[in-house]
Amino acid sequence: MLAGGSMYDFQLILKHVLEHGVRWAPKQEIVYRDLVRYTYEDLYERVHRLASALEEIGVKKGTKVAVLDWDTHRYLECYFAVPMMGAILHNVNVRLSLEDILYTMKHAEDEVVLVNREFLPLIEKIKDKLDTVKNYVILTDDEMPETDLTDLEYEEMLKKASKDYEFPDLDEKTTATLGYTTGTTGRPKGVYFNHRQLVLHTLAVALEFAAYEDYWVSFRSNDVYMPLTPMFHVHAWGIPYVATLLGVKQVYPGRYEPRRIAELVKKEGVTLSHCVPTILNMVLSALKEDERLDGWKVVIGGSKLPKGLALKAIEKGIKITSGYGMSETCPVLTIAKLKPELLSLSDEEKIEYYVKTGFPIPFVYLRVVKEDWKDVEPNERDMGEIVVRAPWLTPEYLKDPEKTKELWEGGWLHTGDIAVVDKHGYVNIVDRIKDVIKSGGEWISSLTLESLISTHPAVQEVAVVGIPDEKWGERPLAVIVVKKEFEGKVSEEEIKKHLMKFVEEGKITKWAVPDKIVFVNEIPKTSVGKINKRALKDMFSG
């Protein structure tokens, strides 16, 4: 027995997430494409070497360290090493415009930048305007490129650095990560999270996926994980932290190439991924006619999961469900897992729940409220805005008190999402406040129309937007990409006839059927692969 002393003040910090995973599964694999394969023990050593190397170039507590990279093992190392030092990891969205990338890096006041060689030309264009940056480090799978920017290369730095770095016992309220929202209007807004928030988020998500009876899309220590949500986007939804805690095999695909993704799923035995609908659509389109991906479980978020896409995935052997969150919420708020009373439903009935936005995960308090703050009736018709409270929500928009006040009006975080609630408490988003179509005094859900149109066999992808109408204010317009084998064989009238079936079933009103349907080769996307409705409105509102 130890004499004297006082109780140890245990802090919820990311160090404990990494150390448990390494203790539990030291020989487990981490794979990067077909280029790198190492163990959790190697990860642990490399995280220490990275911290030593960063300390040598001036990184200390509070230093903003920016990363511009694809989904790689190196990014995973940064997820731990940077915040575990007490520094702040800025996950730079490499798909933003050059102007917005410059804005976010200046706004964050980044001091050290780790940049994949593919993004070197981009950084070289803006380097003279990045006043706060003191050091650059190149990340590359090949030889060090010629550049005047720096002579520091990631792997060489790690080779020379000490593996004996001692990570401090930080205060759990220490800021760990910084990211920026990806809206289609206005400048990106900074959101940040501390160690305590990230650890609590990790624990709640792990509990949600592993502990409940519905194992349709579970995540446990025998799974193989591959992210298909960019690691720069809200910590890849926080799942790499969950994967590391569980000690699962992790596979990192680098730049997203649909055929390579399918091959990695099969070769490495990937069982769990997460992505936006457009990425899943790309992978399904890259499959051969008789090719299947049995055993692969995919969580869809970022945009509404259309039922048609879900059915196409299931036909290929993929288990699929929905999740929901935002940049401001770390991000996970809901997952569409089945409550006990729903487990006996038929497979067809279960799909109706898996495509809903979902049920709040542990520690999330979620309401759907009207303008007078009254909760909507749980009848799947009464609409309101989703507002939330949880331990892992951003406290503010960085350096933006005005937008922060709007975000936290009434002491609840406002999502800007319009939803309905069913009798079991499941939430189903019907639109963004800015995207709901207000037509002749009626609200028409663009997301509902998209989901119904997506069930037509000719439809590859669909977006619905409201366009100005002199008489009714707005009317819905459907923009459709058809499958190659149906090109020139499907008409506007056929799509309207398809929708009329749902009118007869009472799922939509006749008024909701779009007046106009346009067929296009491609639908514009945002930087994280969501449909860019603002761009569509601009294109078709003339």
Steps between C-alpha positions, in 0.01 A plus 500: 500500500630847412528736791376859496412696188162601366255375240617514139295754305425295188446707189316387188774550239578337166815339637281247682314408178824417318665321791204269557486401132872423497480296822199307373623418148874576468545278191184617319556642152471850359509509119546785254399399147749236379793711618525474879410233754597524867374418851344697784836474676657671198225764505575570867871542431440721195260723695777556758759565229266748329452691825877512553552625144231765532643620831838545329347743250326703769161336557381543857175526691252714307690491168268465202621216276327484160478178300419477128484133407288218363385217729832345603675330793695825542177693554403246769834565672428874495153434652680388815849656513398864449218529759681267744782760510247766595522651152192552280443291187348706218348262245514710184225425246703449184185508285415860582580769248854638515358824639318318782802282583705818538224656710474204740877471549537871566194504727636202697846665523677176407870486591607160362362344182525132407420476130464206263718554192185498284391823670844661480411713192195628686700601809775657287237730348393637840817465712583872483164582661533245784664744741483280812653183349854430620565148365377270227537121488446293185302174508578270208483137391794561264820701506514850642383742228705801400364805680625824651234468769690265734757223527300318769346165400269308734658153484855631528400709801349195671810287434724756671262580788497342846239236577511594869284813491296524820146622440376726781192441716302786351193669639210331319361839402811565285399576140591203279366559150381779274301475179282716278142465382437425134190702421421613147450863600726737691847437640576171680457530878748359753388231745718340766492218752693408814636166619209433732250550217688270264536225761134516602398497132724195443349312794140581406546399135677177602211420736241580233654265243603210724258468791150502355317196371464616139823377337400585141778760496712439810863593569699269725860392555482230228401750231728649234459875460556729200389866505338643189419832663806724457718516811493879465122497553409500874762236589358260237187510716716404801511133397883467476509573875238228560691257277825562687334461841358162388830388349344410164686456173497835319533553124570844351424545128681827424326696225153359433492295181183287474663194344785501752250533787314190381826308466614600849167391648549154351878461544521627860163363613357844585175465696419861602518833322311829502442755225262744335251356247698621197809295598294181543333571167843530335616167647179321394537642149858368482395142579471241225153365428541181703741646761390507864641645823346259750578574863569870447305727736465869409368789707369786286505858627561852376186482286172311513530131401260451206305175524587415139873518576453288813321231299773502231764451772307216662472326161883494494522341846567823689332570834415866529364745754489875566675731743473872560716780627664828402838669503380683812413177685828301487287354319281196588153573641282213375532152352213306340525185711183310587341519845392167659137536394605533133731197472215269400406708195537353152818583306300735277357684803845524662639680194247779560673562836858460377447783250366734770730751666497284812468497877725710729809316625581494876539845663336685210185699580324579176178694447306593188337835572281760334569873507324528839734227642215250531600145406341362185239226525651151442282437196758520217320804355557783750826674399751696708870576540738255668669652806745305715701479819789256548840498676692533172352802322723790396476781756514770232596602151862607530531882510135545397280600796209605279465161327565326835201680650281371215642149534424476874179703517289381795781283640458231234721456192298578188566261212301674227349162409124457465370163620203292609481245782322162509323328790819310592706819530689459172589825328477538125645811335278631225716796400739775592325821605655667197402215261140425599275599209229748603235474233157660520496490880611134514842368600634241257794281607770480234657202681178298495462561127864401441454174690182409308645590157813297583291181509437522123726240332640751249618753759870510585489823702242769572475844661187706559507877553245778523511753220317836498141499374308821442168355613594250774826646639697182427445174315710181517739414218654150474848465350582141402803303380381178336690172486695446177276218380195729532643806324241639257244241610332673796274803477380779725149353488625159611661647813181694580296181452739323740438771762124479456512148651621660824227762476245218488668336803476828692878542536497837323232736372438554130617858557848369587556341158752720315371704207830454321757220484843556346744228392871584536836323471623610843368663817732758666644405842645686798854447631393197705294333229154627590263622229552874453143626501605863496680441170197319360267784599732747329510283184123458465354817651579724207 
